Amino acid sequence: MKTLAISTLSFALIAAWFAISSAAADPKSQYGGFSSHPDSLQAFYDHIHGQEVMKVEAGDALRQAIEAIPVDLGAPINLEQEAGLRDWLYDFLVAFSSSGSDRLAAAFYLREGVNNPDMIQTLKEQLAHQEIPISDTPFDLFAAGHKMLLGITKRDYFFENVSFFDSVFKVFEMQEAYDSYELYLETHGMVPRGTMSFHLKLQDEVEKVLRAGEQLVFADVMFIVEEPAGVSDWSWQGRTPSFFRLVWDSERTMWRHVEVYFSRGVPQSFLFNVM
C-alpha cells in the first residue's frame, strides 16, 4: 500500500465524533461520558440496554436501517466510498448473525486479502492443537477458525440484535501523527470497563504513511450488538458497544480495518488480529 488516500480538510474535526453526555440516562444525549469508576457501570448498562434493537438478518430491513445512519463529513468522500461504508457494515453484521455461516465469516475476513502471514501460521497451529482438519487455503483456515471460536464461546453465532442509536459514520482526515481511537474511547468514557481490542497489522503501516506526510481519510462508527438469547450466564441478553475505525485505501478502492474494539462483558471472539 503506497498511498491510502489524499484529501484537504483539517484533522481537527475528529474531536467532534461523539459529544460527551451530561446525563447518561438522557435518551437525547449521545453515547459516552461514562466514568471508569465502578459506580458508573450501572448507568452504562442502563443506557445501552435501554436502546431499541432490531434483529440482525439478511434482507431489506437491515439494509434500510444502515442506509439511515447519517454520515458526518469532516473530509470529502464520494458516493462510492459512502456506499462502501454501508456495505461493509451490512456484510459484517450478517456474516456473524444467524443469517451467516463459517464461509460468510471467512469471506468477510478475507475481503482485504491476507495481510499477516505470521498470524496465519499461528492460526494453523491453534487449529492443529484442537485437532481440527483443515487445508492450507486461507479461506478454509478462516472458516475453520471461525467455527473454532464459536465452539470456544459456546454459541452458534455472535449477533442476535443491533442498535444504531447514535450511530454515525464519522469521516475525517489525519496527517503526520496518528491519533489513537483507543485513547479517544478511554478519555471520553465510551467503555468504562475497558475494551477487548485487536492489534491490526495495518495500523503500523498507516502510522508510517502519516509520518511520511500523506493525508489519509478515516471513518469511525459505533453501534451496539446484542448476543443470542440463552447463551449468557445472566438472566438477560448481553449487549456491547462496538467500535470500528476504517481507512480508505485508494489503491484497492476499499475501506480497510485499522482499529477494532468491543466493550468487555460480552464474550466476543474474532480473527481480526489474523488479518
Short mmCIF file of C-alpha atoms in Angstrom, two decimals:
data_model
loop_
_atom_site.label_atom_id
_atom_site.label_comp_id
_atom_site.label_asym_id
_atom_site.label_seq_id
_atom_site.Cartn_x
_atom_site.Cartn_y
_atom_site.Cartn_z
CA MET A 1 0.00 0.00 0.00
CA LYS A 2 1.85 3.06 -1.24
CA THR A 3 -0.78 5.71 -0.60
CA LEU A 4 -4.10 5.15 1.07
CA ALA A 5 -5.80 8.47 0.38
CA ILE A 6 -5.22 12.20 -0.18
CA SER A 7 -7.65 14.94 0.88
CA THR A 8 -7.53 18.58 2.00
CA LEU A 9 -9.57 19.33 5.14
CA SER A 10 -8.28 19.81 8.70
CA PHE A 11 -7.92 16.85 11.06
CA ALA A 12 -9.28 18.95 13.91
CA LEU A 13 -12.83 17.77 13.16
CA ILE A 14 -12.12 14.34 14.67
CA ALA A 15 -12.71 15.83 18.10
CA ALA A 16 -16.40 16.20 17.30
CA TRP A 17 -17.08 12.47 16.76
CA PHE A 18 -19.23 11.97 19.87
CA ALA A 19 -20.20 14.84 22.20
CA ILE A 20 -19.81 13.92 25.84
CA SER A 21 -23.16 13.22 27.50
CA SER A 22 -24.08 15.30 30.54
CA ALA A 23 -26.58 12.67 31.66
CA ALA A 24 -26.11 9.05 30.65
CA ALA A 25 -29.80 8.22 31.01
CA ASP A 26 -30.96 11.07 28.75
CA PRO A 27 -32.18 9.41 25.52
CA LYS A 28 -31.32 12.55 23.57
CA SER A 29 -27.69 12.55 24.63
CA GLN A 30 -25.00 10.86 22.60
CA TYR A 31 -23.34 7.70 23.83
CA GLY A 32 -20.33 8.39 26.03
CA GLY A 33 -19.25 10.39 29.04
CA PHE A 34 -19.22 7.47 31.47
CA SER A 35 -16.74 7.32 34.31
CA SER A 36 -14.28 4.48 34.83
CA HIS A 37 -15.41 4.38 38.48
CA PRO A 38 -17.35 1.18 39.34
CA ASP A 39 -20.35 3.27 40.40
CA SER A 40 -20.74 4.32 36.74
CA LEU A 41 -21.26 0.79 35.45
CA GLN A 42 -24.95 0.63 36.24
CA ALA A 43 -25.62 3.85 34.34
CA PHE A 44 -23.55 2.47 31.46
CA TYR A 45 -25.54 -0.77 31.29
CA ASP A 46 -28.86 1.00 31.81
CA HIS A 47 -28.02 3.23 28.86
CA ILE A 48 -27.02 0.55 26.35
CA HIS A 49 -29.81 -1.82 27.43
CA GLY A 50 -32.35 0.97 27.13
CA GLN A 51 -31.89 1.33 23.38
CA GLU A 52 -34.31 -0.12 20.85
CA VAL A 53 -32.81 -3.01 18.88
CA MET A 54 -33.65 -4.80 15.66
CA LYS A 55 -32.95 -8.38 14.63
CA VAL A 56 -29.82 -8.92 12.58
CA GLU A 57 -30.74 -10.90 9.49
CA ALA A 58 -30.05 -10.54 5.82
CA GLY A 59 -32.66 -8.51 3.99
CA ASP A 60 -34.15 -5.12 3.22
CA ALA A 61 -34.96 -4.17 6.83
CA LEU A 62 -31.31 -4.26 7.88
CA ARG A 63 -30.15 -2.51 4.71
CA GLN A 64 -32.68 0.29 5.20
CA ALA A 65 -31.64 0.77 8.83
CA ILE A 66 -27.99 1.05 7.78
CA GLU A 67 -28.91 3.46 4.96
CA ALA A 68 -30.49 5.70 7.61
CA ILE A 69 -27.23 6.08 9.58
CA PRO A 70 -26.00 9.66 9.00
CA VAL A 71 -22.58 10.49 7.62
CA ASP A 72 -20.68 13.32 9.33
CA LEU A 73 -18.33 14.64 6.66
CA GLY A 74 -15.19 16.11 8.20
CA ALA A 75 -13.47 15.18 4.94
CA PRO A 76 -14.90 14.74 1.44
CA ILE A 77 -15.82 11.29 0.14
CA ASN A 78 -17.74 10.32 -2.99
CA LEU A 79 -20.91 8.26 -3.30
CA GLU A 80 -18.95 5.08 -3.99
CA GLN A 81 -16.99 5.49 -0.76
CA GLU A 82 -20.15 6.17 1.23
CA ALA A 83 -21.82 3.08 -0.26
CA GLY A 84 -18.71 1.10 0.66
CA LEU A 85 -19.11 2.05 4.33
CA ARG A 86 -22.71 0.90 4.39
CA ASP A 87 -21.93 -2.33 2.51
CA TRP A 88 -19.12 -3.08 4.96
CA LEU A 89 -21.41 -2.73 7.99
CA TYR A 90 -24.17 -4.83 6.41
CA ASP A 91 -21.73 -7.60 5.43
CA PHE A 92 -20.14 -7.63 8.88
CA LEU A 93 -23.39 -7.90 10.81
CA VAL A 94 -24.87 -10.55 8.50
CA ALA A 95 -21.72 -12.69 8.48
CA PHE A 96 -21.78 -13.04 12.28
CA SER A 97 -25.55 -13.44 12.71
CA SER A 98 -27.99 -16.31 12.29
CA SER A 99 -28.01 -15.42 8.58
CA GLY A 100 -24.28 -16.01 8.43
CA SER A 101 -22.04 -19.05 8.22
CA ASP A 102 -18.41 -20.05 8.58
CA ARG A 103 -17.99 -19.35 4.86
CA LEU A 104 -19.53 -15.87 5.04
CA ALA A 105 -17.32 -15.07 8.04
CA ALA A 106 -14.24 -16.26 6.13
CA ALA A 107 -15.22 -14.14 3.12
CA PHE A 108 -15.58 -11.09 5.37
CA TYR A 109 -12.19 -11.61 6.99
CA LEU A 110 -10.53 -12.05 3.61
CA ARG A 111 -12.12 -9.03 1.94
CA GLU A 112 -8.73 -7.29 2.27
CA GLY A 113 -6.69 -10.35 1.34
CA VAL A 114 -4.01 -11.91 3.53
CA ASN A 115 -2.02 -9.19 5.30
CA ASN A 116 -0.45 -11.03 8.23
CA PRO A 117 1.37 -14.29 7.31
CA ASP A 118 2.80 -14.69 10.83
CA MET A 119 -0.65 -14.72 12.42
CA ILE A 120 -1.93 -17.06 9.71
CA GLN A 121 0.73 -19.53 10.84
CA THR A 122 -0.38 -19.05 14.45
CA LEU A 123 -3.96 -19.83 13.42
CA LYS A 124 -2.79 -23.01 11.70
CA GLU A 125 -1.05 -24.09 14.89
CA GLN A 126 -4.12 -23.36 17.01
CA LEU A 127 -6.32 -25.42 14.72
CA ALA A 128 -3.81 -28.26 14.72
CA HIS A 129 -3.71 -28.18 18.53
CA GLN A 130 -7.51 -28.56 18.53
CA GLU A 131 -7.11 -31.45 16.05
CA ILE A 132 -9.33 -29.64 13.55
CA PRO A 133 -8.67 -30.91 10.00
CA ILE A 134 -8.03 -28.10 7.51
CA SER A 135 -6.45 -27.43 4.15
CA ASP A 136 -3.81 -24.77 3.62
CA THR A 137 -6.03 -22.28 1.76
CA PRO A 138 -6.65 -19.02 3.65
CA PHE A 139 -10.39 -19.36 3.10
CA ASP A 140 -10.53 -22.80 4.73
CA LEU A 141 -8.29 -21.60 7.57
CA PHE A 142 -10.57 -18.67 8.39
CA ALA A 143 -13.74 -20.75 8.08
CA ALA A 144 -12.32 -23.36 10.44
CA GLY A 145 -11.02 -20.66 12.77
CA HIS A 146 -14.41 -19.02 12.97
CA LYS A 147 -16.05 -22.34 13.77
CA MET A 148 -13.44 -22.95 16.47
CA LEU A 149 -14.15 -19.57 18.11
CA LEU A 150 -17.88 -20.23 18.16
CA GLY A 151 -17.20 -23.51 19.89
CA ILE A 152 -14.99 -21.84 22.49
CA THR A 153 -17.68 -19.27 23.30
CA LYS A 154 -20.46 -21.91 23.16
CA ARG A 155 -22.72 -20.24 20.62
CA ASP A 156 -23.89 -20.71 17.04
CA TYR A 157 -23.35 -17.08 16.03
CA PHE A 158 -22.44 -13.80 17.69
CA PHE A 159 -25.11 -11.19 16.85
CA GLU A 160 -28.82 -11.55 17.52
CA ASN A 161 -29.82 -7.88 17.53
CA VAL A 162 -28.28 -4.48 16.83
CA SER A 163 -28.98 -0.88 17.84
CA PHE A 164 -27.91 2.07 15.71
CA PHE A 165 -28.85 4.60 18.40
CA ASP A 166 -26.39 7.49 17.96
CA SER A 167 -24.54 5.60 15.22
CA VAL A 168 -22.76 7.96 12.81
CA PHE A 169 -20.20 7.31 10.10
CA LYS A 170 -17.68 9.94 11.21
CA VAL A 171 -15.38 10.73 8.28
CA PHE A 172 -12.19 12.73 8.91
CA GLU A 173 -8.53 13.10 7.99
CA MET A 174 -5.20 12.67 9.69
CA GLN A 175 -1.72 13.78 8.70
CA GLU A 176 1.75 13.49 10.26
CA ALA A 177 0.77 11.76 13.52
CA TYR A 178 -1.73 9.00 14.27
CA ASP A 179 -4.32 9.81 16.95
CA SER A 180 -5.36 6.52 18.56
CA TYR A 181 -9.03 5.62 18.59
CA GLU A 182 -8.46 3.60 21.76
CA LEU A 183 -7.20 6.67 23.61
CA TYR A 184 -10.26 8.62 22.46
CA LEU A 185 -12.60 5.93 23.78
CA GLU A 186 -10.82 5.84 27.14
CA THR A 187 -10.72 9.59 27.67
CA HIS A 188 -14.33 10.16 26.58
CA GLY A 189 -15.87 7.49 28.82
CA MET A 190 -17.07 5.31 25.96
CA VAL A 191 -16.10 1.98 27.57
CA PRO A 192 -15.83 2.28 31.36
CA ARG A 193 -14.97 -1.39 31.78
CA GLY A 194 -12.21 -1.24 29.20
CA THR A 195 -12.06 -2.79 25.76
CA MET A 196 -11.36 -6.06 24.06
CA SER A 197 -9.08 -4.86 21.28
CA PHE A 198 -7.37 -6.31 18.24
CA HIS A 199 -3.97 -5.01 17.12
CA LEU A 200 -4.19 -4.96 13.35
CA LYS A 201 -1.07 -5.10 11.22
CA LEU A 202 -2.40 -2.31 9.02
CA GLN A 203 -2.24 0.21 11.86
CA ASP A 204 1.56 0.10 11.86
CA GLU A 205 1.61 0.77 8.12
CA VAL A 206 -0.87 3.63 8.47
CA GLU A 207 1.31 5.31 11.09
CA LYS A 208 4.32 5.15 8.74
CA VAL A 209 2.33 6.64 5.88
CA LEU A 210 1.15 9.53 8.07
CA ARG A 211 4.69 10.22 9.31
CA ALA A 212 5.80 10.41 5.69
CA GLY A 213 3.44 13.37 5.21
CA GLU A 214 0.48 11.74 3.49
CA GLN A 215 -3.09 12.63 4.38
CA LEU A 216 -5.39 9.67 4.97
CA VAL A 217 -9.17 9.53 5.18
CA PHE A 218 -10.70 7.55 8.05
CA ALA A 219 -14.19 6.63 9.19
CA ASP A 220 -15.22 5.81 12.77
CA VAL A 221 -18.52 4.17 13.65
CA MET A 222 -20.11 2.84 16.84
CA PHE A 223 -23.11 0.52 17.17
CA ILE A 224 -24.47 -1.78 19.88
CA VAL A 225 -24.76 -5.53 19.33
CA GLU A 226 -26.72 -8.00 21.44
CA GLU A 227 -25.74 -11.64 21.83
CA PRO A 228 -28.18 -14.52 21.12
CA ALA A 229 -30.74 -15.49 23.72
CA GLY A 230 -29.83 -18.32 26.06
CA VAL A 231 -26.03 -18.05 25.85
CA SER A 232 -25.43 -15.56 28.65
CA ASP A 233 -24.58 -16.55 32.21
CA TRP A 234 -27.06 -13.88 33.30
CA SER A 235 -30.83 -13.66 33.03
CA TRP A 236 -30.63 -11.11 30.20
CA GLN A 237 -29.03 -10.92 26.78
CA GLY A 238 -25.69 -9.15 26.94
CA ARG A 239 -25.07 -6.05 24.87
CA THR A 240 -21.80 -4.41 23.97
CA PRO A 241 -20.88 -1.23 22.09
CA SER A 242 -18.72 -1.99 19.07
CA PHE A 243 -16.17 0.49 17.72
CA PHE A 244 -14.54 0.34 14.32
CA ARG A 245 -12.08 2.63 12.57
CA LEU A 246 -11.62 2.15 8.84
CA VAL A 247 -9.18 3.81 6.44
CA TRP A 248 -9.77 4.44 2.76
CA ASP A 249 -7.27 2.63 0.53
CA SER A 250 -7.26 4.43 -2.79
CA GLU A 251 -5.19 1.73 -4.50
CA ARG A 252 -7.57 -1.09 -3.56
CA THR A 253 -10.57 1.30 -3.63
CA MET A 254 -11.93 -0.10 -0.37
CA TRP A 255 -12.29 0.65 3.33
CA ARG A 256 -9.87 -1.34 5.48
CA HIS A 257 -9.80 -2.09 9.23
CA VAL A 258 -7.38 -0.05 11.34
CA GLU A 259 -8.74 -0.43 14.89
CA VAL A 260 -11.47 -2.69 16.30
CA TYR A 261 -12.84 -2.58 19.86
CA PHE A 262 -15.69 -4.12 21.82
CA SER A 263 -16.53 -3.23 25.41
CA ARG A 264 -15.83 -6.02 27.86
CA GLY A 265 -18.60 -8.04 29.48
CA VAL A 266 -19.95 -9.98 26.48
CA PRO A 267 -17.80 -12.77 25.02
CA GLN A 268 -16.76 -11.77 21.51
CA SER A 269 -14.08 -13.72 19.64
CA PHE A 270 -12.97 -12.74 16.17
CA LEU A 271 -10.00 -13.21 13.87
CA PHE A 272 -9.29 -9.55 13.10
CA ASN A 273 -5.76 -9.79 14.51
CA VAL A 274 -5.01 -12.55 11.99
CA MET A 275 -5.87 -10.35 9.03
#
